[in-house]
Short mmCIF file of C-alpha atoms and ligand atoms in Angstrom, two decimals:
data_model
loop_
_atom_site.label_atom_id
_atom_site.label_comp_id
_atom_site.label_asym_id
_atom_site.label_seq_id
_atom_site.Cartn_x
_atom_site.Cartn_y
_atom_site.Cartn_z
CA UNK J 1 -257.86 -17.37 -0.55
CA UNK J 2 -256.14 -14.02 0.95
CA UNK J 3 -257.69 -11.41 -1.19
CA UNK J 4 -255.87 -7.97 -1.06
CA UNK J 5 -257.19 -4.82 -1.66
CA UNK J 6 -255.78 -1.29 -2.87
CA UNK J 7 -255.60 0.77 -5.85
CA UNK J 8 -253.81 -0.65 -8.96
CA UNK J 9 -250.68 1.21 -8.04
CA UNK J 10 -250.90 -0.18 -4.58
CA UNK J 11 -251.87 -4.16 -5.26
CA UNK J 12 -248.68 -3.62 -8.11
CA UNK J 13 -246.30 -2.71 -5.12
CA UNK J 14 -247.88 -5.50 -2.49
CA UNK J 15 -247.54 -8.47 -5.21
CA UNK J 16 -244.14 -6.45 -5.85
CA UNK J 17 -243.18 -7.39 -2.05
CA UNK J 18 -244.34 -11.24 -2.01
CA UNK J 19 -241.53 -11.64 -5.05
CA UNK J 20 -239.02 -9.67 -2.75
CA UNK J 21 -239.55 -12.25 0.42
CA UNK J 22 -239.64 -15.14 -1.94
CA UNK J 23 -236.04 -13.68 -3.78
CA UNK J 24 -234.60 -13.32 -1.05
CA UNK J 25 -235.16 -17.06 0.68
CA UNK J 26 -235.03 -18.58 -2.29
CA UNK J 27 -232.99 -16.44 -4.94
CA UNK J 28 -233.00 -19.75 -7.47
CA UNK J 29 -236.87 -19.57 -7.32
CA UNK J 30 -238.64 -20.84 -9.96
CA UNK J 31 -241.39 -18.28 -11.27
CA UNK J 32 -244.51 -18.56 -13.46
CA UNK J 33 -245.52 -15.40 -15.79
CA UNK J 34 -248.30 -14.37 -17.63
CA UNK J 35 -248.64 -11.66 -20.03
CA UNK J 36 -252.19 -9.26 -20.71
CA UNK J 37 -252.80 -5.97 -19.22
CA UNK J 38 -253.06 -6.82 -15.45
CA UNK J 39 -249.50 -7.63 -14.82
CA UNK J 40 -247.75 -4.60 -16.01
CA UNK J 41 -247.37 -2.83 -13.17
CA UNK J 42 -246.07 -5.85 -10.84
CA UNK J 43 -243.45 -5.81 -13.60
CA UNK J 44 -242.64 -2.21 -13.62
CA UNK J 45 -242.32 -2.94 -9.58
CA UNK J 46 -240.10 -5.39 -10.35
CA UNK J 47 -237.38 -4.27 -12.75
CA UNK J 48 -237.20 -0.89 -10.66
CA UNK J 49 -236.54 -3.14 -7.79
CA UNK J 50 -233.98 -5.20 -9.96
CA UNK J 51 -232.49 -1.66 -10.82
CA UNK J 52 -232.29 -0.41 -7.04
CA UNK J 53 -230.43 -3.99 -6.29
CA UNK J 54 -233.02 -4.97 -3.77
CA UNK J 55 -233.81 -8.55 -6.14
CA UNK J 56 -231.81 -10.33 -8.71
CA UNK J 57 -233.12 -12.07 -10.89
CA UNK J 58 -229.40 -13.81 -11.87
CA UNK J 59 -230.50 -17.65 -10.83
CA UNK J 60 -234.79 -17.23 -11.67
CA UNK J 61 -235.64 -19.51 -14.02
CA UNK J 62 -239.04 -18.63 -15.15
CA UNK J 63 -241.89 -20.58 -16.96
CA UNK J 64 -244.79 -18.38 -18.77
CA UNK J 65 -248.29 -19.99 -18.57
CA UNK J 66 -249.25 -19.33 -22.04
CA UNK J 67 -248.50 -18.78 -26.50
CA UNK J 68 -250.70 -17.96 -29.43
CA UNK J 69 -250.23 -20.73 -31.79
CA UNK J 70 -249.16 -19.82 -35.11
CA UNK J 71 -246.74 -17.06 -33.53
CA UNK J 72 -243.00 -16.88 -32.76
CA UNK J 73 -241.28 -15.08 -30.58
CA UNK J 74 -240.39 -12.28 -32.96
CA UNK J 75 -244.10 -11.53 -33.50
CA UNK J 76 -245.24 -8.41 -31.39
CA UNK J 77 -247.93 -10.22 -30.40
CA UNK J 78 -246.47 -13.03 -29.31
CA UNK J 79 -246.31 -13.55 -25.40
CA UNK J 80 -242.78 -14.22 -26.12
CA UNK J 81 -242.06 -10.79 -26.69
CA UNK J 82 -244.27 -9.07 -24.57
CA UNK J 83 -242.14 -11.01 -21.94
CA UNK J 84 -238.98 -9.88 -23.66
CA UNK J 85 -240.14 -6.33 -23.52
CA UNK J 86 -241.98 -5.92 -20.62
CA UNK J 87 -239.70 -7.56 -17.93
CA UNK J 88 -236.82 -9.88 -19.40
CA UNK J 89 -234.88 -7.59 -21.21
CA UNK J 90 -235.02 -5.13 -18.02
CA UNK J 91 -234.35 -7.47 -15.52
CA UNK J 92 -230.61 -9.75 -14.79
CA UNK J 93 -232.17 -12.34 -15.74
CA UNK J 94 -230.24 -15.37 -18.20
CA UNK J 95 -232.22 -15.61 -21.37
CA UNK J 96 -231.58 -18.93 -21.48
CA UNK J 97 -233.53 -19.95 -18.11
CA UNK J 98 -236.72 -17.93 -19.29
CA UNK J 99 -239.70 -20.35 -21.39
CA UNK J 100 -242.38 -19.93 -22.88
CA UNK J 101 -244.83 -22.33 -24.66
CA UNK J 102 -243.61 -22.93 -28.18
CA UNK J 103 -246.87 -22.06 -30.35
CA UNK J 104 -244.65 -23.15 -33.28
CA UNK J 105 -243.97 -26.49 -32.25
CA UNK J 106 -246.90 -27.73 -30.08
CA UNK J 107 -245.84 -31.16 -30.30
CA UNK J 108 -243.76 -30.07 -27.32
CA UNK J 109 -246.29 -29.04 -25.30
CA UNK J 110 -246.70 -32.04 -23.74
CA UNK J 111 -242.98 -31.74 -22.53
CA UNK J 112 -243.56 -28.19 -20.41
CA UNK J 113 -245.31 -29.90 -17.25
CA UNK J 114 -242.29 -32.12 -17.51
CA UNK J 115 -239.37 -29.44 -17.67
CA UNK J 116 -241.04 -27.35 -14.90
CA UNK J 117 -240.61 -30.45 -12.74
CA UNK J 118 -237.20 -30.81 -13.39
CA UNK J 119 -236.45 -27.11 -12.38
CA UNK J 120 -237.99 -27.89 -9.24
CA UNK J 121 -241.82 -27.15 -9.46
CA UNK J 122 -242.83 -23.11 -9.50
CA UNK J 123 -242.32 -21.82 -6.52
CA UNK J 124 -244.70 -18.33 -7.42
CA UNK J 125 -247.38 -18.27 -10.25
CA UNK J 126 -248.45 -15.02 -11.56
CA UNK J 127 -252.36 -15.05 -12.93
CA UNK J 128 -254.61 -12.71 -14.54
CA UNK J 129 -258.38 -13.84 -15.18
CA UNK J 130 -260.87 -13.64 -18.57
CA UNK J 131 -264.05 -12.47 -18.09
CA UNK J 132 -264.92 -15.80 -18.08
CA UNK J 133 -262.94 -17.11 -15.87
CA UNK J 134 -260.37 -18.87 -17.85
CA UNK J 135 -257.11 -18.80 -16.20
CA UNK J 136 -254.03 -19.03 -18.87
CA UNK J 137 -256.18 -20.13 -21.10
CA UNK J 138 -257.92 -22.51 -19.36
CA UNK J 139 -261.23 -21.42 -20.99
CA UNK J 140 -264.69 -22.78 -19.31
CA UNK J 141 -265.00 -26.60 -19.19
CA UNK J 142 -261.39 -26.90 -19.04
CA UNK J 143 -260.70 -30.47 -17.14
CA UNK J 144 -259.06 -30.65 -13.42
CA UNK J 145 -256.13 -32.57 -14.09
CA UNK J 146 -254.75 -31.26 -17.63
CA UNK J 147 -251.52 -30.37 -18.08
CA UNK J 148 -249.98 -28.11 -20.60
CA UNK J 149 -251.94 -28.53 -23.86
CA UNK J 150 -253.57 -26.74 -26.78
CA UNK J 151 -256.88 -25.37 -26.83
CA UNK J 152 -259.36 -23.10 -29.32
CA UNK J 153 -259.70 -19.83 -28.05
CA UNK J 154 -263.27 -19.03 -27.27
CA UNK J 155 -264.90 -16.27 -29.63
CA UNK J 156 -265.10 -14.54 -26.68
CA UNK J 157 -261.79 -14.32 -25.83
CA UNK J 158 -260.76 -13.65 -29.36
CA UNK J 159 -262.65 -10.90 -29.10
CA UNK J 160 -261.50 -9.03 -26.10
CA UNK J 161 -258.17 -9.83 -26.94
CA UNK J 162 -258.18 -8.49 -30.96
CA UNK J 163 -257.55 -4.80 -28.81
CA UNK J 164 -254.14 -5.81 -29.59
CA UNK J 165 -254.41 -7.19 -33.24
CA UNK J 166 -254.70 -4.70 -35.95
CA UNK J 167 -258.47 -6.88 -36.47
CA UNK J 168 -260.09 -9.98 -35.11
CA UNK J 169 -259.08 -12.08 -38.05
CA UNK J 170 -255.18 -11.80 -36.73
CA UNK J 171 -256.01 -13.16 -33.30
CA UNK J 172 -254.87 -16.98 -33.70
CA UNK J 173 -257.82 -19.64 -32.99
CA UNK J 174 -255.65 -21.48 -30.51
CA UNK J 175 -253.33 -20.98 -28.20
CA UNK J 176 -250.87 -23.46 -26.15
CA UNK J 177 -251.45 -23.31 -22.54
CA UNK J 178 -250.74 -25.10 -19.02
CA UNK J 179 -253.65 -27.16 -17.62
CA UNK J 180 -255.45 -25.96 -14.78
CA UNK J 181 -253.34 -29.22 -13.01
CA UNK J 182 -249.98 -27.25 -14.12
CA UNK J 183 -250.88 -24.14 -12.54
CA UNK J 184 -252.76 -26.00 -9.16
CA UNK J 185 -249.03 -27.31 -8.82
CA UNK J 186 -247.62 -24.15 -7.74
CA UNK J 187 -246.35 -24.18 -4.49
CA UNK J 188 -247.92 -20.32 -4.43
CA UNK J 189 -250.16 -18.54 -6.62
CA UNK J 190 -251.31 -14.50 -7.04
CA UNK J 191 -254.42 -14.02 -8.84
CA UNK J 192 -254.61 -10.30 -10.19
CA UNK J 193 -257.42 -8.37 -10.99
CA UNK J 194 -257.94 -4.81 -12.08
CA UNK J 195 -261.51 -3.05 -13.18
CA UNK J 196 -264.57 -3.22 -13.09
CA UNK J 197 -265.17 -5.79 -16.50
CA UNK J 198 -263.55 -7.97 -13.76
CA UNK J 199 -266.05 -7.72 -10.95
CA UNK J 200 -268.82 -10.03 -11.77
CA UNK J 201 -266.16 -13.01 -12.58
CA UNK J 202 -263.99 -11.79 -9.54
CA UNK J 203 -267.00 -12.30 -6.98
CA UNK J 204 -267.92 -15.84 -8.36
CA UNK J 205 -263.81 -16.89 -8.14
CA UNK J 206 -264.01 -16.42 -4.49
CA UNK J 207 -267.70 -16.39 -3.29
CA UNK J 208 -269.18 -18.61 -6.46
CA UNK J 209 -269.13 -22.42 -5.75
CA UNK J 210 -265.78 -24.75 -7.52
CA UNK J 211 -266.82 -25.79 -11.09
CA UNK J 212 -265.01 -25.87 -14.22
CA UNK J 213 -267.33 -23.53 -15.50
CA UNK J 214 -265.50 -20.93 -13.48
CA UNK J 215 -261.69 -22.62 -14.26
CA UNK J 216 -260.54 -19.55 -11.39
CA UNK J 217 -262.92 -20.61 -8.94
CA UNK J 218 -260.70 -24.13 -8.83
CA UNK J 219 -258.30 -22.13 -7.31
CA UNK J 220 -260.60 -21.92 -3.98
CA UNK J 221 -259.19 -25.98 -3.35
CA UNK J 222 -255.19 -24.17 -3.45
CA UNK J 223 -253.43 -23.81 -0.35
CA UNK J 224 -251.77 -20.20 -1.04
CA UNK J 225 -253.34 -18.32 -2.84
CA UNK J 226 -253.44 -14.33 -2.88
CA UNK J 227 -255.67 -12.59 -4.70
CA UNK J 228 -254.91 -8.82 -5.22
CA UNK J 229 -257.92 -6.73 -6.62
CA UNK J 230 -258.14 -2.69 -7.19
CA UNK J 231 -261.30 -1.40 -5.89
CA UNK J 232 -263.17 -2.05 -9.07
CA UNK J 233 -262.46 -5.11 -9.79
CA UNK J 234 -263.48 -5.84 -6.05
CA UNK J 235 -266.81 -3.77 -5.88
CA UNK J 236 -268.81 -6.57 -5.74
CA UNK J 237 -267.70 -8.95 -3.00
C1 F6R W 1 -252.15 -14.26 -20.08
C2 F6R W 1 -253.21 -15.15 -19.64
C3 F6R W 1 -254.63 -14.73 -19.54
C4 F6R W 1 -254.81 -13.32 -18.98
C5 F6R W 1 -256.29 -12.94 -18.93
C6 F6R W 1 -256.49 -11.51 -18.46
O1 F6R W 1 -250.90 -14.92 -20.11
O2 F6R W 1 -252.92 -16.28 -19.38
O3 F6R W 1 -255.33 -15.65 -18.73
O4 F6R W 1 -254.25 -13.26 -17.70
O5 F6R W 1 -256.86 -13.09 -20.19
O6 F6R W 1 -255.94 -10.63 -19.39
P1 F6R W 1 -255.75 -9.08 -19.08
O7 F6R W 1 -254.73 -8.99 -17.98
O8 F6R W 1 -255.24 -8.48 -20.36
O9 F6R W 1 -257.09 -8.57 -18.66
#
């Protein structure tokens, strides 16, 4: 694992720069998203970027890692529209090659792992990490090889996440999300991390031993990785 560190405004701009080499090789990448707090200012970066003309976005197709069940994309809590409003109705990009779990229909979950494959694999996954560890959410326990599937949110979880939710009660029990084998498939991956709630699960990701107990530390076994912390997140390594 590279791990990169700066303050948030200066990790934002450095992940910012790995999408502007990859664009501009590869301007039909294929890109994985994730929603939460951690990426908003990588996609600030990137739709002032997409403004200034240095990246389109015009052939991205992009696949997000995670939904609530229960919520459709008209829900402002949906990851749907957080994606809508936070980078794809900012950016060039054709609605129409942007997905996101369905948390309506999850019968179709087990088609996601399939469509990313026909796009051509993800070329650059985005990640934040729980305080647990869970990648998407690939909570604790989480098996190697899944694929995209739902799970129960752990209380846990629930918990930090009801911030957004007028109370805890609204925060779905389960969410649809790509296995820990979905996201391992990226050809790339950047792991973000900003604050100091993030520093204990931060230093056993990289310095902690690979279990599923940790589902980030998995990510130790992936050829490219880049892990971009601010300081607090990376006080203790
Ligand atoms: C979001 C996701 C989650 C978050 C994680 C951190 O799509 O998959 O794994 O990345 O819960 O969330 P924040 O960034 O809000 O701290």
């Amino acid at each position: 694992m590279k791990v990169i560190i700066g303050s948030e405004s200066e990790i934002a701009k450095k992940a910012a720069a790995q999408y502007v080499k990859l664009l501009v090789n590869k301007p039909g990448a294929v890109l994985g998203g994730a929603t939460g707090s951690t990426p908003l200012g990588l996609y600030a970066q990137l739709v002032k970027l997409n403004k200034e003309g240095v990246i389109s976005f015009k052939d991205v197709k992009t696949f997000n890692l995670d939904e609530y069940v229960g919520l459709d994309g008209s829900h402002d809590q949906s990851y749907r529209y957080f994606m809508n409003t936070n980078l794809f109705d900012h950016i060039d990009i054709d609605p129409a090659n942007t997905h996101v779990p369905d948390g309506i229909n999850t019968e179709k979950a087990a088609e996601y792992d399939g469509m990313i494959e026909a796009a051509g694999g993800i070329d650059l996954q985005i990640l934040g990490i729980g305080v647990d560890g869970h990648i998407g959410f690939d909570e604790p326990g989480t098996p190697i090889d899944s694929i995209t599937h739902v799970v129960e949110l752990e209380q846990n979880t629930r918990e930090v996440n009801s911030r957004f939710f007028r109370s805890i009660d609204e925060v779905p029990t389960h969410a649809v999300t790509m296995g820990i084998k979905t996201i391992m498939n990226a050809r790339s991956i950047i792991l973000m991390a900003i604050g100091k709630s993030k520093a204990e699960i931060v230093k056993k990701m990289i310095q902690g031993p690979v279990t599923t107990d940790v589902p980030a530390s998995i990510l130790q076994l992936h050829p490219d990785v880049t892990v971009y912390l601010d300081d607090e997140a990376a006080a203790l390594l």
